């Protein structure tokens, strides 16, 4: 089994910052990549960012590329999403997800690329 627990969400003013964390755990656990997705009310879940555990390769959605930074702590098996210059349109439930197998050169930007999902954490950005 694999467990993912998100934390760090909350209410912030536009222009503010939040740091989300995703702790990954499980017996005999190993993962290849962790991604962040978000879902706003009435909208489909969308890709935000992903990072591989071994090489640290990152990918970002265009809407967040210059404002968000994904990173990982391999020893703690924790992935972070530093969110700066937040906008009201960033308001959503943010989910982390783990992919268990590797595919060389692949960026893992789709929901179907992931095997396990966390419960989500709410991020609300006020005007």
Short mmCIF file of the N, C-alpha and C atoms (twelve columns), coordinates in Angstrom:
data_MODEL
# 
_entry.id   MODEL 
# 
loop_
_atom_site.group_PDB 
_atom_site.id 
_atom_site.type_symbol 
_atom_site.label_atom_id 
_atom_site.label_alt_id 
_atom_site.label_comp_id 
_atom_site.label_asym_id 
_atom_site.label_seq_id 
_atom_site.Cartn_x 
_atom_site.Cartn_y 
_atom_site.Cartn_z 
_atom_site.pdbx_PDB_model_num 
ATOM 1   N N  . UNK A 1   0.822   -1.169 0.000   1 
ATOM 2   C CA . UNK A 1   0.000   0.000  0.000   1 
ATOM 3   C C  . UNK A 1   0.873   1.242  0.000   1 
ATOM 4   N N  . UNK A 2   0.336   2.297  -0.584  1 
ATOM 5   C CA . UNK A 2   1.002   3.581  -0.644  1 
ATOM 6   C C  . UNK A 2   0.044   4.635  -0.105  1 
ATOM 7   N N  . UNK A 3   0.563   5.493  0.738   1 
ATOM 8   C CA . UNK A 3   -0.232  6.565  1.306   1 
ATOM 9   C C  . UNK A 3   0.404   7.913  0.982   1 
ATOM 10  N N  . UNK A 4   -0.434  8.881  0.646   1 
ATOM 11  C CA . UNK A 4   0.011   10.239 0.393   1 
ATOM 12  C C  . UNK A 4   -0.847  11.179 1.222   1 
ATOM 13  N N  . UNK A 5   -0.200  12.071 1.947   1 
ATOM 14  C CA . UNK A 5   -0.900  13.001 2.814   1 
ATOM 15  C C  . UNK A 5   -0.442  14.410 2.498   1 
ATOM 16  N N  . UNK A 6   -1.370  15.235 2.018   1 
ATOM 17  C CA . UNK A 6   -1.078  16.626 1.718   1 
ATOM 18  C C  . UNK A 6   -1.294  17.494 2.956   1 
ATOM 19  N N  . UNK A 7   -0.550  18.573 3.033   1 
ATOM 20  C CA . UNK A 7   -0.722  19.544 4.099   1 
ATOM 21  C C  . UNK A 7   -0.259  20.907 3.609   1 
ATOM 22  N N  . UNK A 8   -0.627  21.949 4.342   1 
ATOM 23  C CA . UNK A 8   -0.137  23.283 4.048   1 
ATOM 24  C C  . UNK A 8   -1.126  24.208 3.378   1 
ATOM 25  N N  . UNK A 9   -2.303  23.715 3.037   1 
ATOM 26  C CA . UNK A 9   -3.293  24.571 2.417   1 
ATOM 27  C C  . UNK A 9   -3.869  25.571 3.405   1 
ATOM 28  N N  . UNK A 10  -4.607  26.537 2.875   1 
ATOM 29  C CA . UNK A 10  -5.210  27.545 3.717   1 
ATOM 30  C C  . UNK A 10  -5.752  28.697 2.908   1 
ATOM 31  N N  . UNK A 11  -6.059  29.772 3.607   1 
ATOM 32  C CA . UNK A 11  -6.612  30.986 3.018   1 
ATOM 33  C C  . UNK A 11  -5.544  32.066 2.996   1 
ATOM 34  N N  . UNK A 12  -5.302  32.638 1.820   1 
ATOM 35  C CA . UNK A 12  -4.319  33.706 1.675   1 
ATOM 36  C C  . UNK A 12  -4.873  34.794 0.780   1 
ATOM 37  N N  . UNK A 13  -4.301  35.983 0.915   1 
ATOM 38  C CA . UNK A 13  -4.640  37.087 0.033   1 
ATOM 39  C C  . UNK A 13  -3.917  36.948 -1.301  1 
ATOM 40  N N  . UNK A 14  -4.495  37.516 -2.338  1 
ATOM 41  C CA . UNK A 14  -3.829  37.546 -3.633  1 
ATOM 42  C C  . UNK A 14  -2.438  38.156 -3.493  1 
ATOM 43  N N  . UNK A 15  -1.466  37.534 -4.139  1 
ATOM 44  C CA . UNK A 15  -0.089  37.964 -4.030  1 
ATOM 45  C C  . UNK A 15  0.694   37.272 -2.937  1 
ATOM 46  N N  . UNK A 16  0.017   36.528 -2.086  1 
ATOM 47  C CA . UNK A 16  0.671   35.828 -1.000  1 
ATOM 48  C C  . UNK A 16  1.265   34.503 -1.431  1 
ATOM 49  N N  . UNK A 17  1.774   33.770 -0.440  1 
ATOM 50  C CA . UNK A 17  2.471   32.514 -0.700  1 
ATOM 51  C C  . UNK A 17  1.986   31.417 0.227   1 
ATOM 52  N N  . UNK A 18  2.060   30.197 -0.253  1 
ATOM 53  C CA . UNK A 18  1.820   29.001 0.537   1 
ATOM 54  C C  . UNK A 18  2.817   27.935 0.119   1 
ATOM 55  N N  . UNK A 19  3.142   27.050 1.051   1 
ATOM 56  C CA . UNK A 19  3.999   25.913 0.764   1 
ATOM 57  C C  . UNK A 19  3.246   24.638 1.113   1 
ATOM 58  N N  . UNK A 20  2.937   23.853 0.094   1 
ATOM 59  C CA . UNK A 20  2.266   22.587 0.290   1 
ATOM 60  C C  . UNK A 20  3.294   21.473 0.435   1 
ATOM 61  N N  . UNK A 21  2.943   20.448 1.199   1 
ATOM 62  C CA . UNK A 21  3.793   19.287 1.366   1 
ATOM 63  C C  . UNK A 21  2.988   18.028 1.112   1 
ATOM 64  N N  . UNK A 22  3.637   17.035 0.547   1 
ATOM 65  C CA . UNK A 22  3.031   15.734 0.311   1 
ATOM 66  C C  . UNK A 22  3.973   14.675 0.849   1 
ATOM 67  N N  . UNK A 23  3.577   14.032 1.932   1 
ATOM 68  C CA . UNK A 23  4.360   12.966 2.529   1 
ATOM 69  C C  . UNK A 23  3.926   11.625 1.942   1 
ATOM 70  N N  . UNK A 24  4.879   10.881 1.416   1 
ATOM 71  C CA . UNK A 24  4.620   9.602  0.766   1 
ATOM 72  C C  . UNK A 24  5.163   8.491  1.641   1 
ATOM 73  N N  . UNK A 25  4.362   7.480  1.900   1 
ATOM 74  C CA . UNK A 25  4.787   6.390  2.767   1 
ATOM 75  C C  . UNK A 25  4.124   5.089  2.361   1 
ATOM 76  N N  . UNK A 26  4.656   3.986  2.886   1 
ATOM 77  C CA . UNK A 26  4.101   2.670  2.634   1 
ATOM 78  C C  . UNK A 26  5.147   1.601  2.864   1 
ATOM 79  N N  . UNK A 27  4.713   0.415  3.247   1 
ATOM 80  C CA . UNK A 27  5.623   -0.696 3.473   1 
ATOM 81  C C  . UNK A 27  6.222   -1.137 2.142   1 
ATOM 82  N N  . UNK A 28  7.536   -1.328 2.116   1 
ATOM 83  C CA . UNK A 28  8.300   -1.648 0.900   1 
ATOM 84  C C  . UNK A 28  7.993   -0.656 -0.225  1 
ATOM 85  N N  . UNK A 29  7.841   0.585  0.151   1 
ATOM 86  C CA . UNK A 29  7.426   1.603  -0.802  1 
ATOM 87  C C  . UNK A 29  8.598   2.117  -1.636  1 
ATOM 88  N N  . UNK A 30  8.351   2.314  -2.910  1 
ATOM 89  C CA . UNK A 30  9.212   3.096  -3.774  1 
ATOM 90  C C  . UNK A 30  8.339   3.704  -4.856  1 
ATOM 91  N N  . UNK A 31  8.671   4.910  -5.259  1 
ATOM 92  C CA . UNK A 31  7.921   5.582  -6.305  1 
ATOM 93  C C  . UNK A 31  8.880   6.220  -7.291  1 
ATOM 94  N N  . UNK A 32  8.385   6.458  -8.488  1 
ATOM 95  C CA . UNK A 32  9.207   7.060  -9.519  1 
ATOM 96  C C  . UNK A 32  9.003   8.567  -9.624  1 
ATOM 97  N N  . UNK A 33  7.753   9.003  -9.464  1 
ATOM 98  C CA . UNK A 33  7.464   10.419 -9.616  1 
ATOM 99  C C  . UNK A 33  6.252   10.792 -8.779  1 
ATOM 100 N N  . UNK A 34  6.197   12.056 -8.390  1 
ATOM 101 C CA . UNK A 34  5.048   12.601 -7.693  1 
ATOM 102 C C  . UNK A 34  4.573   13.848 -8.417  1 
ATOM 103 N N  . UNK A 35  3.273   13.950 -8.598  1 
ATOM 104 C CA . UNK A 35  2.695   15.092 -9.274  1 
ATOM 105 C C  . UNK A 35  1.718   15.837 -8.393  1 
ATOM 106 N N  . UNK A 36  1.522   17.097 -8.720  1 
ATOM 107 C CA . UNK A 36  0.498   17.919 -8.102  1 
ATOM 108 C C  . UNK A 36  -0.560  18.243 -9.149  1 
ATOM 109 N N  . UNK A 37  -1.807  18.074 -8.760  1 
ATOM 110 C CA . UNK A 37  -2.955  18.451 -9.574  1 
ATOM 111 C C  . UNK A 37  -3.867  19.328 -8.742  1 
ATOM 112 N N  . UNK A 38  -4.776  20.036 -9.397  1 
ATOM 113 C CA . UNK A 38  -5.741  20.837 -8.666  1 
ATOM 114 C C  . UNK A 38  -7.090  20.793 -9.360  1 
ATOM 115 N N  . UNK A 39  -8.140  21.011 -8.581  1 
ATOM 116 C CA . UNK A 39  -9.488  21.000 -9.111  1 
ATOM 117 C C  . UNK A 39  -10.293 22.110 -8.456  1 
ATOM 118 N N  . UNK A 40  -10.742 23.046 -9.265  1 
ATOM 119 C CA . UNK A 40  -11.593 24.133 -8.812  1 
ATOM 120 C C  . UNK A 40  -13.059 23.725 -8.953  1 
ATOM 121 N N  . UNK A 41  -13.960 24.360 -8.195  1 
ATOM 122 C CA . UNK A 41  -15.383 24.024 -8.313  1 
ATOM 123 C C  . UNK A 41  -15.890 24.160 -9.741  1 
ATOM 124 N N  . UNK A 42  -16.546 23.127 -10.226 1 
ATOM 125 C CA . UNK A 42  -17.102 23.142 -11.566 1 
ATOM 126 C C  . UNK A 42  -16.098 22.919 -12.677 1 
ATOM 127 N N  . UNK A 43  -14.851 22.674 -12.332 1 
ATOM 128 C CA . UNK A 43  -13.802 22.490 -13.332 1 
ATOM 129 C C  . UNK A 43  -13.228 21.078 -13.260 1 
ATOM 130 N N  . UNK A 44  -12.600 20.662 -14.347 1 
ATOM 131 C CA . UNK A 44  -11.904 19.383 -14.364 1 
ATOM 132 C C  . UNK A 44  -10.588 19.488 -13.610 1 
ATOM 133 N N  . UNK A 45  -10.134 18.359 -13.118 1 
ATOM 134 C CA . UNK A 45  -8.835  18.326 -12.463 1 
ATOM 135 C C  . UNK A 45  -7.739  18.616 -13.489 1 
ATOM 136 N N  . UNK A 46  -6.801  19.482 -13.133 1 
ATOM 137 C CA . UNK A 46  -5.766  19.879 -14.066 1 
ATOM 138 C C  . UNK A 46  -4.372  19.670 -13.478 1 
ATOM 139 N N  . UNK A 47  -3.441  19.446 -14.366 1 
ATOM 140 C CA . UNK A 47  -2.052  19.246 -13.997 1 
ATOM 141 C C  . UNK A 47  -1.432  20.543 -13.514 1 
ATOM 142 N N  . UNK A 48  -0.599  20.453 -12.477 1 
ATOM 143 C CA . UNK A 48  0.117   21.610 -11.952 1 
ATOM 144 C C  . UNK A 48  1.624   21.443 -12.123 1 
ATOM 145 N N  . UNK A 49  2.186   20.374 -11.557 1 
ATOM 146 C CA . UNK A 49  3.626   20.166 -11.606 1 
ATOM 147 C C  . UNK A 49  3.942   18.722 -11.263 1 
ATOM 148 N N  . UNK A 50  5.103   18.257 -11.681 1 
ATOM 149 C CA . UNK A 50  5.554   16.907 -11.346 1 
ATOM 150 C C  . UNK A 50  7.064   16.897 -11.185 1 
ATOM 151 N N  . UNK A 51  7.560   15.947 -10.407 1 
ATOM 152 C CA . UNK A 51  8.987   15.793 -10.190 1 
ATOM 153 C C  . UNK A 51  9.315   14.314 -10.062 1 
ATOM 154 N N  . UNK A 52  10.437  13.896 -10.635 1 
ATOM 155 C CA . UNK A 52  10.895  12.523 -10.491 1 
ATOM 156 C C  . UNK A 52  11.769  12.404 -9.254  1 
ATOM 157 N N  . UNK A 53  11.748  11.233 -8.613  1 
ATOM 158 C CA . UNK A 53  12.488  11.041 -7.370  1 
ATOM 159 C C  . UNK A 53  13.986  10.879 -7.594  1 
ATOM 160 N N  . UNK A 54  14.364  10.252 -8.688  1 
ATOM 161 C CA . UNK A 54  15.777  9.972  -8.914  1 
ATOM 162 C C  . UNK A 54  16.525  11.181 -9.451  1 
ATOM 163 N N  . UNK A 55  16.146  11.647 -10.628 1 
ATOM 164 C CA . UNK A 55  16.863  12.738 -11.252 1 
ATOM 165 C C  . UNK A 55  16.349  14.129 -10.932 1 
ATOM 166 N N  . UNK A 56  15.171  14.224 -10.309 1 
ATOM 167 C CA . UNK A 56  14.614  15.519 -9.996  1 
ATOM 168 C C  . UNK A 56  14.094  16.286 -11.199 1 
ATOM 169 N N  . UNK A 57  13.780  15.587 -12.269 1 
ATOM 170 C CA . UNK A 57  13.235  16.249 -13.455 1 
ATOM 171 C C  . UNK A 57  11.869  16.831 -13.145 1 
ATOM 172 N N  . UNK A 58  11.652  18.080 -13.524 1 
ATOM 173 C CA . UNK A 58  10.408  18.773 -13.207 1 
ATOM 174 C C  . UNK A 58  9.673   19.193 -14.469 1 
ATOM 175 N N  . UNK A 59  8.363   19.294 -14.346 1 
ATOM 176 C CA . UNK A 59  7.512   19.839 -15.385 1 
ATOM 177 C C  . UNK A 59  6.423   20.665 -14.731 1 
ATOM 178 N N  . UNK A 60  6.038   21.758 -15.390 1 
ATOM 179 C CA . UNK A 60  5.050   22.668 -14.859 1 
ATOM 180 C C  . UNK A 60  3.996   22.991 -15.900 1 
ATOM 181 N N  . UNK A 61  2.784   23.223 -15.425 1 
ATOM 182 C CA . UNK A 61  1.773   23.816 -16.283 1 
ATOM 183 C C  . UNK A 61  2.170   25.253 -16.604 1 
ATOM 184 N N  . UNK A 62  1.819   25.711 -17.799 1 
ATOM 185 C CA . UNK A 62  2.185   27.063 -18.202 1 
ATOM 186 C C  . UNK A 62  1.629   28.123 -17.250 1 
ATOM 187 N N  . UNK A 63  0.470   27.868 -16.675 1 
ATOM 188 C CA . UNK A 63  -0.180  28.850 -15.827 1 
ATOM 189 C C  . UNK A 63  0.542   29.093 -14.503 1 
ATOM 190 N N  . UNK A 64  1.442   28.185 -14.111 1 
ATOM 191 C CA . UNK A 64  2.119   28.311 -12.821 1 
ATOM 192 C C  . UNK A 64  3.629   28.311 -12.940 1 
ATOM 193 N N  . UNK A 65  4.179   28.168 -14.119 1 
ATOM 194 C CA . UNK A 65  5.597   27.878 -14.301 1 
ATOM 195 C C  . UNK A 65  6.519   28.915 -13.658 1 
ATOM 196 N N  . UNK A 66  6.176   30.178 -13.706 1 
ATOM 197 C CA . UNK A 66  7.029   31.234 -13.172 1 
ATOM 198 C C  . UNK A 66  6.690   31.614 -11.740 1 
ATOM 199 N N  . UNK A 67  5.720   30.933 -11.141 1 
ATOM 200 C CA . UNK A 67  5.284   31.277 -9.792  1 
ATOM 201 C C  . UNK A 67  5.415   30.125 -8.797  1 
ATOM 202 N N  . UNK A 68  5.278   28.896 -9.262  1 
ATOM 203 C CA . UNK A 68  5.324   27.722 -8.393  1 
ATOM 204 C C  . UNK A 68  6.640   26.982 -8.594  1 
ATOM 205 N N  . UNK A 69  7.119   26.354 -7.524  1 
ATOM 206 C CA . UNK A 69  8.321   25.539 -7.587  1 
ATOM 207 C C  . UNK A 69  8.069   24.218 -6.878  1 
ATOM 208 N N  . UNK A 70  8.307   23.115 -7.580  1 
ATOM 209 C CA . UNK A 70  8.182   21.798 -6.981  1 
ATOM 210 C C  . UNK A 70  9.569   21.300 -6.598  1 
ATOM 211 N N  . UNK A 71  9.673   20.655 -5.450  1 
ATOM 212 C CA . UNK A 71  10.938  20.111 -4.984  1 
ATOM 213 C C  . UNK A 71  10.672  18.857 -4.173  1 
ATOM 214 N N  . UNK A 72  11.735  18.113 -3.884  1 
ATOM 215 C CA . UNK A 72  11.556  16.898 -3.096  1 
ATOM 216 C C  . UNK A 72  12.696  16.704 -2.125  1 
ATOM 217 N N  . UNK A 73  12.398  16.048 -1.014  1 
ATOM 218 C CA . UNK A 73  13.368  15.619 -0.024  1 
ATOM 219 C C  . UNK A 73  13.349  14.104 -0.047  1 
ATOM 220 N N  . UNK A 74  14.349  13.506 -0.674  1 
ATOM 221 C CA . UNK A 74  14.353  12.060 -0.858  1 
ATOM 222 C C  . UNK A 74  14.414  11.305 0.470   1 
ATOM 223 N N  . UNK A 75  15.164  11.823 1.430   1 
ATOM 224 C CA . UNK A 75  15.295  11.146 2.717   1 
ATOM 225 C C  . UNK A 75  13.972  11.099 3.465   1 
ATOM 226 N N  . UNK A 76  13.209  12.172 3.387   1 
ATOM 227 C CA . UNK A 76  11.926  12.237 4.086   1 
ATOM 228 C C  . UNK A 76  10.759  11.769 3.229   1 
ATOM 229 N N  . UNK A 77  11.018  11.456 1.967   1 
ATOM 230 C CA . UNK A 77  9.976   11.063 1.029   1 
ATOM 231 C C  . UNK A 77  8.830   12.075 1.046   1 
ATOM 232 N N  . UNK A 78  9.202   13.327 0.906   1 
ATOM 233 C CA . UNK A 78  8.241   14.415 0.922   1 
ATOM 234 C C  . UNK A 78  8.466   15.304 -0.292  1 
ATOM 235 N N  . UNK A 79  7.384   15.663 -0.955  1 
ATOM 236 C CA . UNK A 79  7.417   16.568 -2.091  1 
ATOM 237 C C  . UNK A 79  6.742   17.869 -1.686  1 
ATOM 238 N N  . UNK A 80  7.329   18.978 -2.096  1 
ATOM 239 C CA . UNK A 80  6.823   20.286 -1.736  1 
ATOM 240 C C  . UNK A 80  6.379   21.041 -2.984  1 
ATOM 241 N N  . UNK A 81  5.427   21.920 -2.792  1 
ATOM 242 C CA . UNK A 81  5.013   22.843 -3.836  1 
ATOM 243 C C  . UNK A 81  5.002   24.238 -3.234  1 
ATOM 244 N N  . UNK A 82  6.019   25.026 -3.565  1 
ATOM 245 C CA . UNK A 82  6.086   26.409 -3.126  1 
ATOM 246 C C  . UNK A 82  5.295   27.258 -4.101  1 
ATOM 247 N N  . UNK A 83  4.273   27.931 -3.612  1 
ATOM 248 C CA . UNK A 83  3.379   28.718 -4.446  1 
ATOM 249 C C  . UNK A 83  3.528   30.186 -4.070  1 
ATOM 250 N N  . UNK A 84  4.010   30.983 -4.999  1 
ATOM 251 C CA . UNK A 84  4.195   32.415 -4.799  1 
ATOM 252 C C  . UNK A 84  3.292   33.193 -5.743  1 
ATOM 253 N N  . UNK A 85  3.106   34.464 -5.429  1 
ATOM 254 C CA . UNK A 85  2.291   35.353 -6.256  1 
ATOM 255 C C  . UNK A 85  0.940   34.740 -6.573  1 
ATOM 256 N N  . UNK A 86  0.284   34.242 -5.556  1 
ATOM 257 C CA . UNK A 86  -0.971  33.531 -5.749  1 
ATOM 258 C C  . UNK A 86  -2.061  34.448 -6.280  1 
ATOM 259 N N  . UNK A 87  -2.896  33.886 -7.132  1 
ATOM 260 C CA . UNK A 87  -4.002  34.586 -7.755  1 
ATOM 261 C C  . UNK A 87  -5.313  33.926 -7.354  1 
ATOM 262 N N  . UNK A 88  -6.431  34.662 -7.402  1 
ATOM 263 C CA . UNK A 88  -7.712  34.033 -7.096  1 
ATOM 264 C C  . UNK A 88  -7.995  32.802 -7.946  1 
ATOM 265 N N  . UNK A 89  -7.538  32.783 -9.184  1 
ATOM 266 C CA . UNK A 89  -7.765  31.630 -10.043 1 
ATOM 267 C C  . UNK A 89  -6.958  30.402 -9.632  1 
ATOM 268 N N  . UNK A 90  -6.048  30.547 -8.672  1 
ATOM 269 C CA . UNK A 90  -5.346  29.397 -8.113  1 
ATOM 270 C C  . UNK A 90  -6.182  28.663 -7.071  1 
ATOM 271 N N  . UNK A 91  -7.316  29.227 -6.683  1 
ATOM 272 C CA . UNK A 91  -8.180  28.602 -5.694  1 
ATOM 273 C C  . UNK A 91  -8.644  27.239 -6.190  1 
ATOM 274 N N  . UNK A 92  -8.395  26.205 -5.395  1 
ATOM 275 C CA . UNK A 92  -8.736  24.842 -5.783  1 
ATOM 276 C C  . UNK A 92  -8.368  23.900 -4.651  1 
ATOM 277 N N  . UNK A 93  -8.822  22.673 -4.769  1 
ATOM 278 C CA . UNK A 93  -8.303  21.600 -3.946  1 
ATOM 279 C C  . UNK A 93  -7.075  21.043 -4.652  1 
ATOM 280 N N  . UNK A 94  -5.967  20.982 -3.953  1 
ATOM 281 C CA . UNK A 94  -4.714  20.508 -4.515  1 
ATOM 282 C C  . UNK A 94  -4.452  19.080 -4.065  1 
ATOM 283 N N  . UNK A 95  -4.148  18.211 -5.019  1 
ATOM 284 C CA . UNK A 95  -3.915  16.800 -4.772  1 
ATOM 285 C C  . UNK A 95  -2.494  16.421 -5.183  1 
ATOM 286 N N  . UNK A 96  -1.868  15.560 -4.409  1 
ATOM 287 C CA . UNK A 96  -0.630  14.950 -4.864  1 
ATOM 288 C C  . UNK A 96  -0.894  13.503 -5.253  1 
ATOM 289 N N  . UNK A 97  -0.081  12.994 -6.151  1 
ATOM 290 C CA . UNK A 97  -0.255  11.657 -6.682  1 
ATOM 291 C C  . UNK A 97  1.103   11.028 -6.938  1 
ATOM 292 N N  . UNK A 98  1.168   9.707  -6.820  1 
ATOM 293 C CA . UNK A 98  2.417   8.971  -6.977  1 
ATOM 294 C C  . UNK A 98  2.325   7.988  -8.133  1 
ATOM 295 N N  . UNK A 99  3.375   7.975  -8.939  1 
ATOM 296 C CA . UNK A 99  3.540   6.974  -9.982  1 
ATOM 297 C C  . UNK A 99  4.620   5.998  -9.534  1 
ATOM 298 N N  . UNK A 100 4.365   4.715  -9.685  1 
ATOM 299 C CA . UNK A 100 5.236   3.697  -9.111  1 
ATOM 300 C C  . UNK A 100 6.273   3.157  -10.091 1 
ATOM 301 N N  . UNK A 101 6.101   3.369  -11.372 1 
ATOM 302 C CA . UNK A 101 7.032   2.853  -12.365 1 
ATOM 303 C C  . UNK A 101 7.565   3.985  -13.226 1 
ATOM 304 N N  . UNK A 102 8.735   3.741  -13.797 1 
ATOM 305 C CA . UNK A 102 9.385   4.744  -14.608 1 
ATOM 306 C C  . UNK A 102 9.243   4.476  -16.096 1 
ATOM 307 N N  . UNK A 103 9.227   5.547  -16.851 1 
ATOM 308 C CA . UNK A 103 9.237   5.500  -18.303 1 
ATOM 309 C C  . UNK A 103 10.236  6.549  -18.760 1 
ATOM 310 N N  . UNK A 104 11.315  6.105  -19.349 1 
ATOM 311 C CA . UNK A 104 12.423  6.984  -19.664 1 
ATOM 312 C C  . UNK A 104 11.982  8.151  -20.529 1 
ATOM 313 N N  . UNK A 105 12.326  9.349  -20.073 1 
ATOM 314 C CA . UNK A 105 12.052  10.549 -20.831 1 
ATOM 315 C C  . UNK A 105 10.630  11.059 -20.763 1 
ATOM 316 N N  . UNK A 106 9.775   10.407 -20.000 1 
ATOM 317 C CA . UNK A 106 8.373   10.786 -19.926 1 
ATOM 318 C C  . UNK A 106 8.156   11.818 -18.834 1 
ATOM 319 N N  . UNK A 107 7.185   12.715 -19.025 1 
ATOM 320 C CA . UNK A 107 6.995   13.846 -18.130 1 
ATOM 321 C C  . UNK A 107 5.858   13.684 -17.124 1 
ATOM 322 N N  . UNK A 108 4.976   12.698 -17.297 1 
ATOM 323 C CA . UNK A 108 3.925   12.354 -16.332 1 
ATOM 324 C C  . UNK A 108 3.020   13.545 -16.026 1 
ATOM 325 N N  . UNK A 109 2.358   14.054 -17.041 1 
ATOM 326 C CA . UNK A 109 1.496   15.216 -16.916 1 
ATOM 327 C C  . UNK A 109 0.015   14.878 -16.869 1 
ATOM 328 N N  . UNK A 110 -0.345  13.621 -17.022 1 
ATOM 329 C CA . UNK A 110 -1.740  13.222 -17.066 1 
ATOM 330 C C  . UNK A 110 -2.190  12.497 -15.812 1 
ATOM 331 N N  . UNK A 111 -3.485  12.624 -15.501 1 
ATOM 332 C CA . UNK A 111 -4.038  11.919 -14.347 1 
ATOM 333 C C  . UNK A 111 -3.811  10.419 -14.432 1 
ATOM 334 N N  . UNK A 112 -3.918  9.858  -15.621 1 
ATOM 335 C CA . UNK A 112 -3.777  8.417  -15.803 1 
ATOM 336 C C  . UNK A 112 -2.344  7.939  -15.664 1 
ATOM 337 N N  . UNK A 113 -1.399  8.845  -15.523 1 
ATOM 338 C CA . UNK A 113 -0.006  8.472  -15.306 1 
ATOM 339 C C  . UNK A 113 0.278   8.086  -13.866 1 
ATOM 340 N N  . UNK A 114 -0.681  8.252  -12.956 1 
ATOM 341 C CA . UNK A 114 -0.451  8.069  -11.530 1 
ATOM 342 C C  . UNK A 114 -1.295  6.939  -10.958 1 
ATOM 343 N N  . UNK A 115 -0.749  6.294  -9.929  1 
ATOM 344 C CA . UNK A 115 -1.352  5.102  -9.348  1 
ATOM 345 C C  . UNK A 115 -2.057  5.358  -8.021  1 
ATOM 346 N N  . UNK A 116 -1.593  6.315  -7.244  1 
ATOM 347 C CA . UNK A 116 -2.144  6.596  -5.932  1 
ATOM 348 C C  . UNK A 116 -2.336  8.092  -5.758  1 
ATOM 349 N N  . UNK A 117 -3.369  8.452  -4.989  1 
ATOM 350 C CA . UNK A 117 -3.739  9.852  -4.788  1 
ATOM 351 C C  . UNK A 117 -3.958  10.152 -3.318  1 
ATOM 352 N N  . UNK A 118 -3.619  11.371 -2.924  1 
ATOM 353 C CA . UNK A 118 -3.919  11.836 -1.590  1 
ATOM 354 C C  . UNK A 118 -5.328  12.373 -1.488  1 
ATOM 355 N N  . UNK A 119 -5.677  12.835 -0.298  1 
ATOM 356 C CA . UNK A 119 -7.038  13.294 -0.031  1 
ATOM 357 C C  . UNK A 119 -7.285  14.730 -0.471  1 
ATOM 358 N N  . UNK A 120 -6.241  15.484 -0.717  1 
ATOM 359 C CA . UNK A 120 -6.366  16.861 -1.146  1 
ATOM 360 C C  . UNK A 120 -6.283  17.848 -0.002  1 
ATOM 361 N N  . UNK A 121 -5.850  19.054 -0.314  1 
ATOM 362 C CA . UNK A 121 -5.816  20.147 0.645   1 
ATOM 363 C C  . UNK A 121 -6.331  21.407 -0.036  1 
ATOM 364 N N  . UNK A 122 -7.176  22.147 0.667   1 
ATOM 365 C CA . UNK A 122 -7.842  23.305 0.088   1 
ATOM 366 C C  . UNK A 122 -6.931  24.521 0.102   1 
ATOM 367 N N  . UNK A 123 -6.830  25.180 -1.043  1 
ATOM 368 C CA . UNK A 123 -6.138  26.453 -1.167  1 
ATOM 369 C C  . UNK A 123 -7.153  27.485 -1.637  1 
ATOM 370 N N  . UNK A 124 -7.321  28.541 -0.870  1 
ATOM 371 C CA . UNK A 124 -8.250  29.608 -1.216  1 
ATOM 372 C C  . UNK A 124 -7.494  30.929 -1.258  1 
ATOM 373 N N  . UNK A 125 -7.577  31.618 -2.385  1 
ATOM 374 C CA . UNK A 125 -6.907  32.897 -2.577  1 
ATOM 375 C C  . UNK A 125 -7.978  33.959 -2.727  1 
ATOM 376 N N  . UNK A 126 -8.006  34.909 -1.822  1 
ATOM 377 C CA . UNK A 126 -9.018  35.948 -1.832  1 
ATOM 378 C C  . UNK A 126 -8.538  37.162 -2.606  1 
ATOM 379 N N  . UNK A 127 -9.506  37.931 -3.135  1 
ATOM 380 C CA . UNK A 127 -9.190  39.141 -3.882  1 
ATOM 381 C C  . UNK A 127 -8.914  40.312 -2.959  1 
# 
